[in-house]
Short mmCIF file of C-alpha atoms in Angstrom, two decimals:
data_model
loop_
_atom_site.label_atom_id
_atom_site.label_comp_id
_atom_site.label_asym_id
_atom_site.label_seq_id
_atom_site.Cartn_x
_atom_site.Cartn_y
_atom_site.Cartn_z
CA UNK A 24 -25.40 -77.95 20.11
CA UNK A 25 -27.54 -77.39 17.32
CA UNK A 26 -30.29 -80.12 16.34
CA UNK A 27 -30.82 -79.59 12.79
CA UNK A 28 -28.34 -77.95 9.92
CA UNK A 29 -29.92 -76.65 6.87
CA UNK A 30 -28.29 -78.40 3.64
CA UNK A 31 -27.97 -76.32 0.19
CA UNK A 32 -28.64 -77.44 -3.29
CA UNK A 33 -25.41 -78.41 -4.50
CA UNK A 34 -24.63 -78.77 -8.26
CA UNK A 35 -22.05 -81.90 -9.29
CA UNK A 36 -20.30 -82.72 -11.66
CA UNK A 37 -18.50 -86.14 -12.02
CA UNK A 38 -17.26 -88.88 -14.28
CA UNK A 39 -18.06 -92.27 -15.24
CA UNK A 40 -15.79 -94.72 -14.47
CA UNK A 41 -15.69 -96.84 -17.28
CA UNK A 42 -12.38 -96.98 -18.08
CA UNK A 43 -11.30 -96.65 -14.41
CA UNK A 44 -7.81 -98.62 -13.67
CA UNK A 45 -4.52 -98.45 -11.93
CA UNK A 46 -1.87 -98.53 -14.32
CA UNK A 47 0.37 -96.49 -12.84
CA UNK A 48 1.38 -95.55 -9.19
CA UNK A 49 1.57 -91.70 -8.36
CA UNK A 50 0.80 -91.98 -4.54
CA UNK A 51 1.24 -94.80 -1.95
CA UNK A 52 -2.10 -96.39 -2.40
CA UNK A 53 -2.19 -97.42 -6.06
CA UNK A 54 -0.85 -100.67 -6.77
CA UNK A 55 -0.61 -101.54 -10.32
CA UNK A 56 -0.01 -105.24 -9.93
CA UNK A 57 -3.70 -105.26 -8.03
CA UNK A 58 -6.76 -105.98 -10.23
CA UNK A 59 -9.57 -102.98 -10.27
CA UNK A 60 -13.33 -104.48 -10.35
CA UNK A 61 -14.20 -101.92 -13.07
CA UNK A 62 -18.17 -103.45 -12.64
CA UNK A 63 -18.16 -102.73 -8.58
CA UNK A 64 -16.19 -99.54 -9.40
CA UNK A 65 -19.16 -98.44 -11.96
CA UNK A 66 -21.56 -99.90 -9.04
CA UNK A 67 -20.48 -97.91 -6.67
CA UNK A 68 -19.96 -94.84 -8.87
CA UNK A 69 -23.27 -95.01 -9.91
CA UNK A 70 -24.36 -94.99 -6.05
CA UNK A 71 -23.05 -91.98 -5.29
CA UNK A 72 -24.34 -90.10 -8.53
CA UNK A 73 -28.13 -91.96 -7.50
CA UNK A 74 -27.78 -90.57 -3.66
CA UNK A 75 -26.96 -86.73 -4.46
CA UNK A 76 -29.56 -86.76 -6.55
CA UNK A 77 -32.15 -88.11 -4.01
CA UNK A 78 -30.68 -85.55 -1.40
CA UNK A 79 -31.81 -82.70 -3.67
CA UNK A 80 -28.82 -81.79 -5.91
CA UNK A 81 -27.77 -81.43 -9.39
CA UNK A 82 -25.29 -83.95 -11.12
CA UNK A 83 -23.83 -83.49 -14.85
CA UNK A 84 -21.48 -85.72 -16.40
CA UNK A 85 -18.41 -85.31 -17.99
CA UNK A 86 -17.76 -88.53 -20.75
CA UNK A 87 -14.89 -90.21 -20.08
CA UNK A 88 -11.87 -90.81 -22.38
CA UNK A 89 -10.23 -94.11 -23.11
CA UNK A 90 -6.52 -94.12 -21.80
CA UNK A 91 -7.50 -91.79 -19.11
CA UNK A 92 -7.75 -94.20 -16.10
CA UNK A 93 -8.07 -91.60 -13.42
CA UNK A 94 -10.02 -89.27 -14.91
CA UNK A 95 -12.72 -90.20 -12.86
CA UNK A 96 -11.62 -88.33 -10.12
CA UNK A 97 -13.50 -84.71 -11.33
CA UNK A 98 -12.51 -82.56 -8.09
CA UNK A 99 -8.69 -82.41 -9.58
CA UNK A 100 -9.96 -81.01 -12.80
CA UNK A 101 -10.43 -77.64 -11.76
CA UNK A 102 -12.10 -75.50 -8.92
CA UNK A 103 -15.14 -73.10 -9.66
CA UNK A 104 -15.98 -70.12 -7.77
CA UNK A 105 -18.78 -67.51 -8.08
CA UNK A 106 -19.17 -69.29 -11.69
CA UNK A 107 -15.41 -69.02 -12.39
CA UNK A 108 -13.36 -72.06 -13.51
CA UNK A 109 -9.68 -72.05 -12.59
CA UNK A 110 -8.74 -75.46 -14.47
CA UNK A 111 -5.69 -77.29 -13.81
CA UNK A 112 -2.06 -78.27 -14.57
CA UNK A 113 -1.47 -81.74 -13.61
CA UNK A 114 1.80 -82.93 -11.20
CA UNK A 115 2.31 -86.60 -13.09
CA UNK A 116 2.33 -86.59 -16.58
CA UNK A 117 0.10 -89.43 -17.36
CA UNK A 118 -3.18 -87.29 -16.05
CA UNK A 119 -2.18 -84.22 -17.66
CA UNK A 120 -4.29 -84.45 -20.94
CA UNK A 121 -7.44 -85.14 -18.48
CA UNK A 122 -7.53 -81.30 -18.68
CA UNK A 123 -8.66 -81.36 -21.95
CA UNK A 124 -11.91 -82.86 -21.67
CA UNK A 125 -12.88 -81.23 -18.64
CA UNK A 126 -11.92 -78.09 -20.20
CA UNK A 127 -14.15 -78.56 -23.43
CA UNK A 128 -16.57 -79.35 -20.97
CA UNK A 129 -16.88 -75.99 -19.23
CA UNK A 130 -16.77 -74.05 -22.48
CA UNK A 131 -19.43 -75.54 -23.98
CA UNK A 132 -21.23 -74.62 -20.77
CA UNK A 133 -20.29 -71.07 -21.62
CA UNK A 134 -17.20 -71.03 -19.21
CA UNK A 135 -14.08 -69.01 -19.57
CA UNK A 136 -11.49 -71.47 -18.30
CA UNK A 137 -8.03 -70.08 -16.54
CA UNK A 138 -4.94 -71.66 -17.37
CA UNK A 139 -2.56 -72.34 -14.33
CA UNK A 140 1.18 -71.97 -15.16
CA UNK A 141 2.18 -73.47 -11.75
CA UNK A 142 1.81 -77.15 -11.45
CA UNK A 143 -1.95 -76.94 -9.95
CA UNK A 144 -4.85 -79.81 -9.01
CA UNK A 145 -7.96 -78.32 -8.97
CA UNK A 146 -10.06 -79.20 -5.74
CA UNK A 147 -7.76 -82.03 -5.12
CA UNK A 148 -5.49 -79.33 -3.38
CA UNK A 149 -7.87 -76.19 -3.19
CA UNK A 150 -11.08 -75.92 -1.07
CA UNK A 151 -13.13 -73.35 -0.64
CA UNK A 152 -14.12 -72.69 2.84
CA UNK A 153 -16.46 -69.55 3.11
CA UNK A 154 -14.61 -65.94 3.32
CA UNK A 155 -11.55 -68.12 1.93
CA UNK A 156 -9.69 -70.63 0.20
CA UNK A 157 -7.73 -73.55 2.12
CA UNK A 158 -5.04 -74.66 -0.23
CA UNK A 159 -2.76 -77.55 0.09
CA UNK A 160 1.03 -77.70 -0.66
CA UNK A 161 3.67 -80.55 -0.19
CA UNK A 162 2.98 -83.14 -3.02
CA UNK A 163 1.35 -81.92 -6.10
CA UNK A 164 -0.09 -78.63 -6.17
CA UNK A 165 2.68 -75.58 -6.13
CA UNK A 166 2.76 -72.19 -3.17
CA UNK A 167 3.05 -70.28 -6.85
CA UNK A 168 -0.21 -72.01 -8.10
CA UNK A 169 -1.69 -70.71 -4.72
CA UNK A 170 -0.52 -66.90 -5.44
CA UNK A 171 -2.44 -67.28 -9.00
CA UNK A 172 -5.71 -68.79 -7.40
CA UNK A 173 -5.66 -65.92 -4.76
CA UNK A 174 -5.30 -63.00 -8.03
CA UNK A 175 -8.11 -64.41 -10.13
CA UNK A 176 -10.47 -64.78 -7.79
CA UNK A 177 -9.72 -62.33 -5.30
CA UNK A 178 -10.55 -64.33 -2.21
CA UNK A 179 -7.30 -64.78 0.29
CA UNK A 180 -6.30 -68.31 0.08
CA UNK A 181 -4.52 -70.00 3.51
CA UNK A 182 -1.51 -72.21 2.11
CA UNK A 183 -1.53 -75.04 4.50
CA UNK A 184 2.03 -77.77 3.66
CA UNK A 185 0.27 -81.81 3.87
CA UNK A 186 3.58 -84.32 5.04
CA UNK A 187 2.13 -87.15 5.30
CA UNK A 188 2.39 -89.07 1.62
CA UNK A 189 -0.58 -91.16 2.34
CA UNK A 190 -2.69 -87.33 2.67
CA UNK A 191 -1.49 -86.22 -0.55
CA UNK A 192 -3.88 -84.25 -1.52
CA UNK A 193 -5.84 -81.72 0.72
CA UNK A 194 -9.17 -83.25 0.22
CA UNK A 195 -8.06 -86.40 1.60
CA UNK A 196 -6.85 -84.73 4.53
CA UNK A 197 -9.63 -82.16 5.38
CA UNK A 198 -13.28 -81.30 4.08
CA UNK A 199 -15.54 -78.23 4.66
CA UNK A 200 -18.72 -78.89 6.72
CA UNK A 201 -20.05 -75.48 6.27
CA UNK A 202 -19.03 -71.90 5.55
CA UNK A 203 -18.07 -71.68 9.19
CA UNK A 204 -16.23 -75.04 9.80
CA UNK A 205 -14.14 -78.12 8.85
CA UNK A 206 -12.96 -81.64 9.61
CA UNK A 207 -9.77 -81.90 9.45
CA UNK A 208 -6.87 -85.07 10.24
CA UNK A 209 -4.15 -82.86 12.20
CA UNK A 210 -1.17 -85.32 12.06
CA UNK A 211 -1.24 -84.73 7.88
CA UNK A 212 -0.24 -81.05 8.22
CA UNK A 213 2.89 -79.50 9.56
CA UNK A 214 3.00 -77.98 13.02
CA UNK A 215 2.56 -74.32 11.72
CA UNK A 216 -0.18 -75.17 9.57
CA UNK A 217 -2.04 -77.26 12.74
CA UNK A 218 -1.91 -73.98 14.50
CA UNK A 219 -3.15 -71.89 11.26
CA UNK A 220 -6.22 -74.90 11.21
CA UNK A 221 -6.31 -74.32 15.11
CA UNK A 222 -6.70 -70.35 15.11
CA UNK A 223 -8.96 -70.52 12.35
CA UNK A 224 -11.54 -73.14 13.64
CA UNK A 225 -11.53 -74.00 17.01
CA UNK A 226 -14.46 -75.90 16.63
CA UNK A 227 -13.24 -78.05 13.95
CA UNK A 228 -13.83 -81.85 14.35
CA UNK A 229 -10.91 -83.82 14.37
CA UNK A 230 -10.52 -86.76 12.86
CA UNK A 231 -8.50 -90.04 13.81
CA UNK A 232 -5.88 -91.86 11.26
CA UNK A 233 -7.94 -94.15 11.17
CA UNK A 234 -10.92 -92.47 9.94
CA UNK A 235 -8.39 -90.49 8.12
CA UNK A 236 -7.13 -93.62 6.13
CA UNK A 237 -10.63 -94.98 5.61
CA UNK A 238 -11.10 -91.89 4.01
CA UNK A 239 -13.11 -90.12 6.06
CA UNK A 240 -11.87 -86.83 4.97
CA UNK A 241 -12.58 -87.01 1.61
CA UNK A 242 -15.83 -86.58 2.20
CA UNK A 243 -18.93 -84.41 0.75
CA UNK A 244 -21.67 -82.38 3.22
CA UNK A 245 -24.27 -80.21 1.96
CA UNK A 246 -24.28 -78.27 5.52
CA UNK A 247 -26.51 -81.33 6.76
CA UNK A 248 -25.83 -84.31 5.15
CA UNK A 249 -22.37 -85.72 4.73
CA UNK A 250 -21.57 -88.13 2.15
CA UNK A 251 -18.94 -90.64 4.20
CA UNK A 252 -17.34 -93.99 3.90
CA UNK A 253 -18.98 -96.46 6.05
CA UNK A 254 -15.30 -97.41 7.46
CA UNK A 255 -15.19 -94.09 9.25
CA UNK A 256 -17.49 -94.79 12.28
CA UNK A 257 -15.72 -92.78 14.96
CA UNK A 258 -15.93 -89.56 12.86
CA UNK A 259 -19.62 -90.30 11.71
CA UNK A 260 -20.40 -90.67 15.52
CA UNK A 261 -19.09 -86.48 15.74
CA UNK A 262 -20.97 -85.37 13.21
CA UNK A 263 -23.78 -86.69 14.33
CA UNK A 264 -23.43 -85.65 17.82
CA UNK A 265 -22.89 -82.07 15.72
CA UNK A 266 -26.43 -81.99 14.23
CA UNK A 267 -25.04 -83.25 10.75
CA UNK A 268 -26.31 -86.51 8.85
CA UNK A 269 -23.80 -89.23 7.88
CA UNK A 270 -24.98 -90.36 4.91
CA UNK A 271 -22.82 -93.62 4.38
CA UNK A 272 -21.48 -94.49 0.47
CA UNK A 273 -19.06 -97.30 -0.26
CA UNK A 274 -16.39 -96.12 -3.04
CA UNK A 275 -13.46 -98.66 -1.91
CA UNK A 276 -12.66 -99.09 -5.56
CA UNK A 277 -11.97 -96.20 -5.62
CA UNK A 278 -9.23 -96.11 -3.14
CA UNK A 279 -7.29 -98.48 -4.83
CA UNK A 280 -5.73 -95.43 -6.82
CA UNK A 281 -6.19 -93.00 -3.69
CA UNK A 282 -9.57 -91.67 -4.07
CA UNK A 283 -13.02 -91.48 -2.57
CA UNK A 284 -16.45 -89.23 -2.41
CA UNK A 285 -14.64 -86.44 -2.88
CA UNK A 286 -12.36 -86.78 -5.51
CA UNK A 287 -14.98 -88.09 -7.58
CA UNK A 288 -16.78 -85.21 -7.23
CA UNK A 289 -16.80 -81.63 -8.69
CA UNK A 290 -18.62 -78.58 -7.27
CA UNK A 291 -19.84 -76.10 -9.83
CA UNK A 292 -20.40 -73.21 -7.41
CA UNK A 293 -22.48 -69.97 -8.97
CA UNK A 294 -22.63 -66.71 -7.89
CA UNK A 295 -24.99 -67.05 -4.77
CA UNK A 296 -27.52 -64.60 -4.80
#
């Protein structure tokens, strides 16, 4: 069992919350008739921005746009690989325009941005995971979107089906701890794609629903430190006992409208040298 991983200089981008709400309800946990604490919300927003940045890494910001409640959530704008932005074609309506602004974003950082014609959700739904890409199918993001993702980038991409509603997006269900492994909540996949997970990491820690619904799986590692909920204790406890660093972040506004540490956050990944 290793005793020390070696974490990598990361560069984020996210999104401040300011006009962060639930006014509409596109998966089980957003409850319109619930009030949002926009103030703890920017609190805790601003948290996570301070704590990658004292772990080493790089954060820009995209500025948000009134009437665009969830476009906080910068890993569903688009997935960048080897300094190539595949942007995104939104399931529900209401977060559709949120490409725009992300979009204007990139080019003015001198990025050509592709244009999905299947129904697409950025990192929400596709995670790169070393030698491939693990991309999630069931709720929002289409198989066809998958095909396009594996012919502009050229990597293979894994389509792995998500039934459980509450796990509607890929990153809530599974993360990538390194190049070489995962965590992962089995019970939110399908049987075939628990064996697919299975054959392709046998070493994979496994979370409980419980961590799983604390959302434990949307979280953020570096290869050493993990960004995690505090409410997921038992899968801290495996990390740790893997060599990795639970670094503990309260976003619980944030789930409120289904999201967490990861869907608030964006990796710009450049070609690596």
């Amino acid at each position: 069992m290793p005793d020390s991983r070696v974490p990598r200089r990361r560069r984020y981008l996210v999104c401040e919350p300011r006009h962060f709400a639930v006014q509409y309800a596109i998966n089980p946990w957003m409850h319109p008739d619930e009030p949002v604490d926009v103030i703890r919300a920017l609190d805790q927003w601003q948290a996570l921005v301070d704590t990658y940045r004292a772990h080493g890494h790089t954060v820009d910001s995209v500025k948000p746009v009134p009437g665009l409640p969830d476009m906080v959530f910068a890993a569903n704008a688009a997935v960048v690989v080897d300094g190539r932005v595949f942007g995104s074609l939104f399931h529900a309506p209401e977060r559709r325009p949120e490409s725009v602004p992300y979009e204007a974003w990139f080019k003015a950082e001198g990025y050509d941005v592709y244009h999905p014609e299947s129904v697409c959700e950025g990192e929400g739904d596709l995670v790169p995971a070393g030698r491939w890409i693990l991309a999630g199918t069931g709720f929002r993001t289409t198989r066809e979107a998958h095909s396009e993702v594996q012919e502009y980038f050229g990597t293979p991409v894994i389509s792995l089906t998500l039934v459980d509603p509450y796990f509607y997006h890929l990153d809530t269900a599974l993360f990538v701890l390194d190049d070489e492994n995962i965590a992962y909540y089995p019970e939110a996949f399908s049987p075939g794609s628990r064996e697919v997970l299975a054959r392709l990491y046998p070493d994979a820690v496994l979370a409980t629903r419980a961590d799983a619904m604390a959302f434990g799986l949307n979280s953020v590692s570096d290869g050493r430190h993990v960004f995690i909920p505090p409410g997921a204790t038992d899968l801290a406890g495996q990390l740790a006992d893997r060599g990795y660093v639970p670094v503990p972040l309260d976003l619980s506004e944030f789930q409120k409208a289904g999201g967490g540490i990861k869907c608030c956050t964006q990796e710009i990944r450049e070609i690596r040298s």
